[in-house]
Coordinates of C-alpha atoms in Angstrom, one line a residue:
Chain A
X1 CA 0.0 0.0 0.0
X2 CA 1.4 3.4 -1.0
X3 CA 1.6 6.1 1.7
X4 CA -0.8 9.0 2.1
X5 CA -1.7 11.8 4.5
X6 CA -4.5 10.9 6.9
X7 CA -7.0 13.7 7.1
X8 CA -9.3 13.9 10.2
X9 CA -12.2 16.2 9.5
X10 CA -14.6 17.0 12.4
X11 CA -17.6 17.8 10.3
X12 CA -19.2 16.5 7.1
X13 CA -18.7 19.9 5.6
X14 CA -14.9 19.8 6.3
X15 CA -14.8 16.2 5.0
X16 CA -16.5 17.3 1.8
X17 CA -14.1 20.1 1.2
X18 CA -11.1 17.8 1.9
X19 CA -12.5 15.1 -0.3
X20 CA -12.9 17.5 -3.2
X21 CA -9.1 18.2 -3.2
X22 CA -6.9 16.7 -5.8
X23 CA -6.3 13.0 -5.4
X24 CA -8.3 12.6 -2.2
X25 CA -10.5 9.7 -1.3
X26 CA -13.1 9.2 1.5
X27 CA -12.8 6.4 3.9
X28 CA -15.5 5.1 6.2
X29 CA -14.9 1.6 7.6
X30 CA -12.2 1.3 5.0
X31 CA -12.8 -2.4 4.2
X32 CA -13.3 -2.0 0.4
X33 CA -10.9 1.0 0.2
X34 CA -8.0 -0.7 1.8
X35 CA -8.5 -3.7 -0.5
X36 CA -8.4 -1.4 -3.5
X37 CA -5.3 0.4 -2.1
X38 CA -3.5 -2.8 -1.4
X39 CA -4.2 -3.9 -4.9
X40 CA -2.8 -0.5 -6.1
X41 CA -6.0 0.4 -7.9
X42 CA -6.6 3.5 -5.7
X43 CA -3.5 5.6 -4.9
X44 CA -4.7 8.6 -2.9
X45 CA -2.4 11.3 -1.6
X46 CA -5.0 12.2 1.0
X47 CA -7.2 9.8 2.9
X48 CA -10.2 11.6 4.4
X49 CA -11.4 9.7 7.4
X50 CA -15.1 10.0 7.9
X51 CA -14.8 8.2 11.2
X52 CA -13.2 11.4 12.6
X53 CA -16.6 13.1 12.2
X54 CA -18.1 12.9 15.7
X55 CA -21.8 13.3 14.8
X56 CA -23.8 10.6 16.7
X57 CA -26.5 10.7 14.1
X58 CA -24.1 9.1 11.6
X59 CA -23.8 6.1 13.9
X60 CA -27.4 5.6 15.0
X61 CA -30.6 4.1 13.7
X62 CA -33.3 6.5 14.6
X63 CA -37.0 5.7 14.4
X64 CA -39.1 8.9 13.6
X65 CA -42.6 9.5 12.5
X66 CA -41.6 9.7 8.8
X67 CA -39.6 6.5 8.9
X68 CA -36.2 5.1 9.7
X69 CA -33.1 7.2 9.6
X70 CA -30.0 5.0 9.3
X71 CA -26.7 6.9 9.8
X72 CA -24.2 6.3 7.0
X73 CA -21.6 5.0 9.5
X74 CA -23.9 2.4 11.0
X75 CA -22.1 -0.9 10.7
X76 CA -23.5 -4.1 9.0
X77 CA -23.2 -5.7 12.5
X78 CA -25.5 -2.9 13.9
X79 CA -28.0 -3.4 11.1
X80 CA -27.9 -7.2 11.6
X81 CA -28.6 -6.8 15.4
X82 CA -31.2 -4.0 15.1
X83 CA -34.8 -4.8 16.0
X84 CA -36.0 -1.5 14.4
X85 CA -34.5 -2.1 11.0
X86 CA -36.8 -4.0 8.6
X87 CA -36.0 -7.7 9.0
X88 CA -35.2 -8.1 5.2
X89 CA -32.4 -5.5 5.6
X90 CA -31.1 -6.9 8.9
X91 CA -31.1 -10.4 7.3
X92 CA -29.1 -9.3 4.3
X93 CA -26.6 -7.5 6.5
X94 CA -26.2 -10.5 8.8
X95 CA -25.1 -12.8 6.0
X96 CA -22.6 -10.4 4.3
X97 CA -18.9 -11.3 4.7
X98 CA -17.7 -12.3 8.2
X99 CA -18.2 -11.1 11.8
X100 CA -14.9 -9.3 11.6
X101 CA -15.9 -7.4 8.5
X102 CA -19.5 -6.7 9.6
X103 CA -18.1 -5.0 12.8
X104 CA -16.3 -2.4 10.7
X105 CA -18.0 -2.1 7.3
X106 CA -20.6 0.7 7.2
X107 CA -23.9 0.8 5.3
X108 CA -22.7 3.8 3.4
X109 CA -19.5 2.1 2.3
X110 CA -21.4 -1.1 1.6
X111 CA -23.6 0.5 -1.1
X112 CA -20.7 2.5 -2.5
X113 CA -18.3 -0.4 -2.7
X114 CA -16.6 -1.1 -6.0
X115 CA -17.2 -4.3 -8.0
X116 CA -15.5 -7.6 -7.3
X117 CA -14.8 -8.6 -10.9
X118 CA -11.3 -10.1 -10.8
X119 CA -10.3 -8.3 -14.0
X120 CA -11.4 -5.0 -12.4
X121 CA -9.6 -5.8 -9.1
X122 CA -6.3 -6.7 -10.9
X123 CA -4.0 -3.8 -11.7
X124 CA -2.6 -6.0 -14.5
X125 CA -5.8 -5.7 -16.5
X126 CA -6.6 -2.3 -17.8
X127 CA -10.2 -3.1 -18.2
X128 CA -13.0 -1.0 -19.6
X129 CA -14.3 0.0 -16.2
X130 CA -10.8 1.3 -15.3
X131 CA -10.6 3.3 -18.5
X132 CA -9.2 0.7 -20.9
X133 CA -10.8 -0.5 -24.1
X134 CA -11.5 -4.1 -23.2
X135 CA -13.9 -6.0 -21.0
X136 CA -11.8 -9.1 -20.3
X137 CA -14.7 -11.0 -18.8
X138 CA -16.6 -11.2 -22.1
X139 CA -14.4 -14.1 -23.3
X140 CA -12.4 -14.7 -20.2
X141 CA -13.3 -16.4 -16.9
X142 CA -16.8 -15.1 -16.4
X143 CA -18.2 -17.6 -13.9
X144 CA -19.2 -14.9 -11.4
X145 CA -20.3 -12.2 -13.9
X146 CA -23.5 -10.5 -15.0
X147 CA -26.5 -11.9 -16.7
X148 CA -28.1 -8.6 -17.7
X149 CA -26.8 -5.5 -19.5
X150 CA -23.4 -7.2 -19.6
X151 CA -22.2 -6.4 -23.2
X152 CA -19.8 -3.6 -22.4
X153 CA -18.8 -4.5 -18.8
X154 CA -19.9 -7.6 -16.9
X155 CA -19.4 -6.6 -13.3
X156 CA -22.2 -7.4 -10.8
X157 CA -23.4 -5.3 -7.9
X158 CA -21.8 -6.9 -4.8
X159 CA -23.5 -5.1 -2.0
X160 CA -25.9 -7.3 0.1
X161 CA -27.8 -4.3 1.4
X162 CA -28.3 -2.6 -2.0
X163 CA -31.2 -4.8 -3.2
X164 CA -33.2 -4.6 0.0
X165 CA -32.8 -0.8 0.1
X166 CA -34.1 -0.5 -3.4
X167 CA -37.0 -2.9 -2.6
X168 CA -37.9 -0.9 0.5
X169 CA -38.0 2.3 -1.5
X170 CA -35.2 3.8 0.6
X171 CA -33.6 7.2 -0.1
X172 CA -29.8 7.9 0.0
X173 CA -29.3 11.2 1.7
X174 CA -26.1 13.1 1.0
X175 CA -24.7 16.4 2.1
X176 CA -26.2 17.9 -1.1
X177 CA -29.4 16.0 -2.1
X178 CA -31.8 13.1 -1.6
X179 CA -31.4 10.3 -4.1
X180 CA -33.9 7.4 -4.5
X181 CA -32.0 4.2 -3.9
X182 CA -33.1 3.0 -7.3
X183 CA -31.5 6.0 -8.9
X184 CA -28.3 5.8 -6.8
X185 CA -26.7 3.0 -8.8
X186 CA -25.4 3.6 -12.4
X187 CA -26.3 1.0 -15.0
X188 CA -23.8 0.0 -17.7
X189 CA -26.0 1.6 -20.3
X190 CA -25.3 5.0 -18.8
X191 CA -21.6 4.8 -17.7
X192 CA -19.3 1.8 -17.2
X193 CA -16.7 3.7 -15.2
X194 CA -18.7 4.3 -12.1
X195 CA -21.2 2.5 -9.9
X196 CA -23.0 5.3 -8.2
X197 CA -24.0 8.9 -8.9
X198 CA -22.1 10.6 -6.1
X199 CA -20.1 13.6 -7.2
X200 CA -16.7 14.9 -6.0
X201 CA -17.0 15.8 -2.3
X202 CA -20.5 14.4 -2.0
X203 CA -20.9 12.3 1.1
X204 CA -23.7 9.9 2.2
X205 CA -25.0 11.1 5.5
X206 CA -28.0 8.8 6.0
X207 CA -30.1 6.1 4.5
X208 CA -33.8 6.8 4.9
X209 CA -36.5 4.2 4.8
X210 CA -40.0 5.6 4.6
X211 CA -42.6 4.6 7.2
X212 CA -44.8 3.1 4.4
X213 CA -42.2 0.3 4.2
X214 CA -43.4 -1.0 7.5
X215 CA -46.5 -2.5 5.8
X216 CA -44.4 -4.5 3.4
X217 CA -43.9 -8.2 3.6
X218 CA -40.3 -8.8 2.5
X219 CA -37.6 -11.4 2.2
X220 CA -34.0 -11.7 1.1
X221 CA -32.6 -15.0 -0.2
X222 CA -29.1 -15.6 -1.6
X223 CA -27.0 -18.5 -2.8
X224 CA -23.2 -18.6 -2.5
X225 CA -20.4 -21.1 -2.8
X226 CA -20.1 -21.0 1.0
X227 CA -22.4 -20.0 3.8
X228 CA -20.1 -17.3 5.0
X229 CA -17.2 -15.1 3.9
X230 CA -18.1 -15.0 0.2
X231 CA -20.1 -12.7 -1.9
X232 CA -23.5 -14.0 -3.2
X233 CA -23.5 -15.7 -6.5
X234 CA -27.1 -14.5 -6.9
X235 CA -29.6 -12.9 -4.5
X236 CA -33.2 -11.9 -4.6
X237 CA -35.2 -9.4 -2.5
X238 CA -38.9 -9.4 -2.7
X239 CA -41.2 -6.8 -1.0
X240 CA -44.9 -7.3 -1.2
X241 CA -47.8 -5.0 -0.3
X242 CA -51.0 -7.1 0.2
X243 CA -54.6 -6.2 -0.2
X244 CA -56.1 -9.2 1.7
X245 CA -54.7 -12.3 0.0
X246 CA -53.9 -10.4 -3.2
X247 CA -50.7 -8.6 -4.1
X248 CA -51.3 -4.8 -4.4
X249 CA -47.8 -3.9 -5.3
X250 CA -44.6 -5.9 -5.6
X251 CA -40.9 -5.0 -5.7
X252 CA -38.6 -7.6 -7.1
X253 CA -34.8 -6.9 -7.0
X254 CA -32.1 -9.3 -8.0
X255 CA -28.5 -9.0 -6.8
X256 CA -25.2 -10.1 -8.4
X257 CA -26.8 -10.4 -11.8
X258 CA -26.1 -6.9 -13.2
X259 CA -24.0 -3.8 -12.4
X260 CA -26.9 -2.4 -10.4
X261 CA -29.5 -3.9 -8.1
X262 CA -31.7 -5.3 -10.9
X263 CA -35.4 -4.5 -10.6
X264 CA -37.6 -6.8 -12.7
X265 CA -40.6 -4.7 -13.5
X266 CA -42.3 -7.3 -15.7
X267 CA -42.4 -9.7 -12.7
X268 CA -43.6 -6.9 -10.4
X269 CA -46.5 -6.3 -12.8
X270 CA -47.2 -10.0 -13.3
X271 CA -47.6 -10.5 -9.5
X272 CA -49.9 -7.6 -9.1
X273 CA -53.5 -8.5 -8.3
X274 CA -52.7 -12.2 -7.8
X275 CA -52.3 -14.4 -4.7
X276 CA -48.9 -15.8 -4.0
X277 CA -48.9 -19.5 -4.7
X278 CA -46.1 -21.9 -5.5
X279 CA -47.2 -22.0 -9.1
X280 CA -47.3 -18.2 -9.4
X281 CA -43.9 -17.8 -7.7
X282 CA -42.3 -20.4 -10.0
X283 CA -43.9 -18.7 -13.1
X284 CA -42.6 -15.3 -12.0
X285 CA -39.1 -16.6 -11.3
X286 CA -39.1 -18.2 -14.7
X287 CA -40.1 -14.9 -16.4
X288 CA -37.5 -12.9 -14.5
X289 CA -34.7 -14.5 -16.3
X290 CA -36.3 -14.7 -19.8
X291 CA -34.0 -11.9 -21.0
X292 CA -30.8 -13.1 -19.3
X293 CA -27.7 -13.3 -21.5
X294 CA -25.3 -15.6 -19.8
X295 CA -21.7 -16.0 -20.8
X296 CA -19.9 -19.3 -21.4
X297 CA -19.3 -20.0 -17.7
X298 CA -22.2 -18.5 -15.8
X299 CA -25.3 -20.1 -17.3
X300 CA -25.7 -21.9 -13.9
X301 CA -26.7 -18.5 -12.4
X302 CA -29.9 -18.5 -14.5
X303 CA -31.2 -21.7 -12.9
X304 CA -29.8 -20.8 -9.5
X305 CA -31.4 -17.4 -9.8
X306 CA -34.8 -18.8 -10.6
X307 CA -34.8 -21.0 -7.5
X308 CA -33.6 -18.2 -5.3
X309 CA -36.2 -15.8 -6.6
X310 CA -39.0 -18.3 -6.2
X311 CA -38.0 -18.9 -2.6
X312 CA -37.8 -15.2 -1.9
X313 CA -41.3 -14.6 -3.3
X314 CA -42.7 -17.5 -1.2
X315 CA -40.7 -16.4 1.9
X316 CA -42.0 -12.8 1.5
X317 CA -45.5 -14.1 1.5
X318 CA -44.8 -16.3 4.6
X319 CA -45.2 -19.5 2.7
X320 CA -43.1 -22.7 2.7
X321 CA -40.2 -22.3 0.4
X322 CA -39.5 -26.0 -0.3
X323 CA -42.3 -27.8 -2.1
X324 CA -42.5 -31.6 -2.1
X325 CA -43.2 -31.6 -5.8
X326 CA -39.6 -31.0 -6.7
X327 CA -37.4 -27.9 -7.0
Chain K
X1 CA -10.4 -20.0 -0.6
X2 CA -13.3 -19.0 -2.8
X3 CA -13.6 -15.4 -1.7
X4 CA -9.9 -14.8 -2.4
X5 CA -10.1 -16.8 -5.7
X6 CA -12.6 -14.2 -6.8
X7 CA -10.2 -11.3 -6.4
X8 CA -7.3 -13.2 -7.9
X9 CA -6.3 -12.6 -11.4
X10 CA -7.1 -15.1 -14.0
X11 CA -4.4 -15.7 -16.5
X12 CA -7.1 -16.2 -19.2
X13 CA -7.5 -13.0 -21.1
X14 CA -8.5 -14.6 -24.3
X15 CA -9.2 -12.4 -27.3
X16 CA -11.4 -10.1 -25.3
X17 CA -14.0 -8.0 -27.0
X18 CA -13.2 -4.3 -27.4
X19 CA -15.8 -1.9 -26.1
X20 CA -16.3 1.8 -26.3
X21 CA -16.4 3.9 -23.1
X22 CA -19.7 5.5 -22.7
X23 CA -20.3 8.8 -21.0
X24 CA -23.7 10.5 -20.7
X25 CA -22.5 13.7 -22.4
X26 CA -20.0 12.2 -24.8
X27 CA -17.2 14.0 -23.0
X28 CA -14.3 11.8 -21.9
X29 CA -14.0 11.5 -18.2
X30 CA -10.6 13.1 -18.1
X31 CA -11.7 16.1 -20.2
X32 CA -14.6 16.6 -17.9
X33 CA -12.4 16.5 -14.8
X34 CA -10.0 19.0 -16.3
X35 CA -12.9 21.4 -17.0
X36 CA -14.1 21.1 -13.4
X37 CA -10.6 21.6 -12.2
X38 CA -10.2 25.0 -13.8
X39 CA -13.6 26.2 -12.6
X40 CA -13.1 24.8 -9.2
X41 CA -9.8 26.5 -8.8
X42 CA -11.4 30.0 -8.9
X43 CA -13.7 29.1 -6.0
X44 CA -10.8 27.6 -4.1
X45 CA -8.8 30.8 -4.0
X46 CA -11.8 32.9 -3.0
X47 CA -12.6 30.8 0.1
X48 CA -9.1 29.8 1.0
X49 CA -8.9 32.0 4.1
X50 CA -12.1 30.8 5.5
X51 CA -11.1 27.2 4.9
X52 CA -7.7 27.6 6.5
X53 CA -9.4 28.3 9.8
X54 CA -11.4 25.1 9.7
X55 CA -8.7 22.9 8.0
X56 CA -8.8 19.5 9.5
X57 CA -5.9 17.9 11.4
X58 CA -3.8 15.5 9.4
X59 CA -1.2 12.8 10.2
X60 CA 1.7 11.9 7.9
X61 CA 2.5 11.0 5.2
X62 CA 5.8 11.0 7.1
X63 CA 6.3 8.7 10.1
X64 CA 4.9 10.2 13.3
X65 CA 4.3 8.9 16.9
X66 CA 1.0 7.1 17.3
X67 CA -0.2 5.9 20.8
X68 CA -2.3 2.8 20.9
X69 CA -3.8 1.2 24.0
X70 CA -2.9 -2.5 23.6
X71 CA -3.7 -5.1 26.2
X72 CA -4.3 -2.4 28.8
X73 CA -1.0 -0.5 28.2
X74 CA -0.4 2.6 26.1
X75 CA 2.3 1.9 23.5
X76 CA 3.7 4.6 21.3
X77 CA 5.1 3.7 17.9
X78 CA 6.5 5.8 15.1
X79 CA 4.7 4.8 11.9
X80 CA 3.3 6.1 8.6
X81 CA -0.5 6.3 8.3
X82 CA -0.5 3.4 5.8
X83 CA 0.6 0.9 8.5
X84 CA -2.2 -1.5 9.3
X85 CA -3.1 -2.3 12.9
X86 CA -1.7 -5.8 12.3
X87 CA 1.6 -4.6 11.0
X88 CA 1.8 -2.1 13.9
X89 CA 1.3 -5.0 16.4
X90 CA 3.6 -7.4 14.7
X91 CA 6.4 -5.2 13.4
X92 CA 6.5 -2.3 15.8
X93 CA 5.3 -3.8 19.1
X94 CA 6.7 -7.3 18.7
X95 CA 3.2 -8.8 19.4
X96 CA 3.4 -11.5 16.8
X97 CA 0.4 -13.6 18.1
X98 CA -1.9 -12.2 15.5
X99 CA -0.9 -13.6 12.1
X100 CA -0.9 -12.3 8.6
X101 CA -2.7 -14.8 6.4
X102 CA -4.4 -13.3 3.4
X103 CA -3.9 -9.6 4.3
X104 CA -7.4 -9.0 2.8
X105 CA -9.8 -9.7 5.7
X106 CA -10.7 -13.1 4.3
X107 CA -9.0 -15.6 6.7
X108 CA -9.3 -14.3 10.2
X109 CA -5.8 -15.2 11.3
X110 CA -5.2 -11.5 12.3
X111 CA -8.3 -11.2 14.4
X112 CA -8.1 -9.0 17.5
X113 CA -10.7 -7.1 19.5
X114 CA -11.0 -3.3 19.2
X115 CA -13.3 -1.8 21.9
X116 CA -14.7 -5.3 22.3
X117 CA -15.5 -5.8 18.6
X118 CA -13.8 -8.6 16.7
X119 CA -12.0 -7.1 13.7
X120 CA -9.6 -8.1 11.0
X121 CA -6.5 -6.1 12.1
X122 CA -5.1 -6.4 8.5
X123 CA -8.1 -4.3 7.2
X124 CA -7.8 -1.5 9.8
X125 CA -5.3 1.2 9.8
X126 CA -3.4 1.5 13.1
X127 CA -4.3 5.2 13.2
X128 CA -8.0 4.2 13.2
X129 CA -7.4 2.4 16.5
X130 CA -6.2 5.5 18.3
X131 CA -8.3 6.1 21.4
X132 CA -9.6 2.6 21.4
X133 CA -8.8 -0.5 23.5
X134 CA -7.0 -3.2 21.5
X135 CA -7.0 -6.7 22.8
X136 CA -4.7 -9.3 21.2
X137 CA -4.1 -13.0 22.0
X138 CA -1.1 -11.9 24.2
X139 CA -3.6 -10.1 26.5
X140 CA -5.6 -13.2 27.4
X141 CA -3.3 -15.2 29.7
X142 CA -2.4 -13.9 33.1
X143 CA 1.3 -14.7 33.4
X144 CA 1.6 -18.5 33.1
X145 CA -2.1 -19.0 33.7
X146 CA -3.9 -19.6 30.4
X147 CA -7.4 -18.1 29.7
X148 CA -10.1 -20.7 29.9
X149 CA -10.5 -20.6 26.1
X150 CA -6.9 -21.3 25.6
X151 CA -7.1 -24.1 28.2
X152 CA -10.0 -25.6 26.2
X153 CA -8.1 -25.5 23.0
X154 CA -5.2 -27.4 24.7
X155 CA -7.6 -29.9 26.3
X156 CA -9.3 -30.7 22.9
X157 CA -6.1 -30.6 21.0
X158 CA -7.9 -28.1 18.8
X159 CA -5.0 -27.2 16.5
X160 CA -2.6 -28.8 14.1
X161 CA -0.2 -26.3 12.5
X162 CA -1.5 -23.6 14.9
X163 CA -1.4 -20.6 12.4
X164 CA -5.1 -19.9 12.7
X165 CA -5.3 -20.5 16.4
X166 CA -4.7 -17.0 17.8
X167 CA -7.4 -15.7 15.5
X168 CA -9.7 -18.6 16.4
X169 CA -9.3 -18.0 20.1
X170 CA -10.0 -14.3 19.7
X171 CA -13.1 -15.0 17.6
X172 CA -14.2 -17.5 20.3
X173 CA -13.6 -14.8 23.0
X174 CA -15.7 -12.3 21.1
X175 CA -18.5 -14.8 20.6
X176 CA -18.6 -15.8 24.3
X177 CA -18.4 -12.1 25.3
X178 CA -21.8 -11.7 23.7
X179 CA -23.3 -15.2 24.1
X180 CA -22.4 -17.2 27.2
X181 CA -24.2 -20.4 26.0
X182 CA -24.0 -20.6 22.2
X183 CA -25.5 -23.4 20.1
X184 CA -23.4 -25.3 17.6
X185 CA -25.0 -23.2 14.9
X186 CA -24.1 -20.0 16.7
X187 CA -20.5 -21.2 17.3
X188 CA -20.2 -21.9 13.6
X189 CA -21.6 -18.4 12.7
X190 CA -19.3 -16.8 15.3
X191 CA -16.2 -18.5 13.9
X192 CA -17.4 -18.1 10.2
X193 CA -14.7 -15.5 9.5
X194 CA -11.8 -17.7 10.6
X195 CA -10.4 -20.4 8.3
X196 CA -8.4 -23.4 9.4
X197 CA -6.7 -25.0 6.5
X198 CA -5.7 -28.1 8.5
X199 CA -9.5 -28.6 8.9
X200 CA -9.5 -28.9 12.8
X201 CA -13.0 -27.4 12.9
X202 CA -14.7 -30.2 14.8
X203 CA -12.2 -30.0 17.7
X204 CA -12.3 -26.2 17.6
X205 CA -16.1 -26.2 18.0
X206 CA -15.8 -28.7 20.9
X207 CA -13.2 -26.4 22.5
X208 CA -15.6 -23.5 22.2
X209 CA -18.4 -25.5 23.7
X210 CA -16.1 -26.5 26.7
X211 CA -14.9 -22.9 27.1
X212 CA -18.4 -21.6 27.1
X213 CA -19.1 -23.6 30.3
X214 CA -16.1 -22.1 32.0
X215 CA -16.0 -18.4 31.2

């Protein structure tokens, strides 16, 4: 890791000014950033430490009339242990990484983390996302890569909390503006060199979840190569608003299948006005992947994703996820 | 180690497809940044005086004294800001119990407690631990008297090469700090950030179970 000066701002304003200086980067928990710096992908002269900002609001989950205010420096361990955070978000946070990482990694840093693609993470490969001309995953080892919008760059969104936040209709609050969680992430069709819309010196201060989200029945399901430590191969978050036994509105968001938390609008519409049954869930899961464009080595993610999404739909509705009639 | 495999470089580049870099405005990113740089410079000069008053404190980049509270004692080391807590412990304080395995937070060999929370000391800057209480494996035993968790590891012969053991013991300590009577599932979850490549997990889980009855 190259050396840098360590900047200790006392306020978000001071941190913003410091972060806008040439060759400065912001650090919260630092888990993703230190990884990038050890890999020589980020070489800051100035490391602006957000943990120096003393504000308690940045570290608390506050329940107010309008909804839940989650400070940007709240750790994944805090989210996982919180009884006030929607269970779908707490669950997703509780299965991310390891106890060691969850104790340090923050929710702000989690949604702003950079992709895990091994070509992107290697300084040896000047890939398209790093400003080169080539996406090496297209014909390289693409076993963990995207199924959707993957023609120019095949990274997947690695954050476990991102999909639940989109499904819950959360808002990312910065020192400058409020951004709907669904608008926070940048799809490959817009720009393949960045993952989120934050500008220079813009700092996430809070994640807001509206009070209306309390009525939602939601579930998060993921599949990985191991139960701990690893990033999900594919995940699904489903949030349902019921009118009696019928779905009034549905939010269906897939993780690790595209550069962004991937909302499947067609499935959301297909579920509307219907009861959740095993057959409906299976049909919806089938449809969600109809437009998937797998590479040579990640076709397994299509069938895996269908199963995970079906389970998430059934779990959200409080129904048994494993049917006796196979799959 | 699957998580680490993911961040490793594959040697297969193949004849990868060339792609164009897209920007919403058609401007190249560099050109855009240069434009912002010029405009930003004017505002910078105008507010420089006001800013100087509120300029945040900095450390480094040169080596400077940093005081850390480790195992109940204040220790001052002279380090650059880039030094991780693990390297500060091992290379500057001679506390070599915590091990460097992967240096990416994936193996748990470097686990220590910071203000009671289990952390991967390789993924924390030493300067981030200033003002906090760091507990390492060296801080568990009282003289020649082992901590009950260490005793339990000995009793169950819960190690082979021993490289992961300090981290395992610290993860066990953090688990039992928060849960005096963990189930096997909770033990597995508590130790899920620690890898033992000798595969001694069964004995480690048994040791944790024994230790839980004694701490």
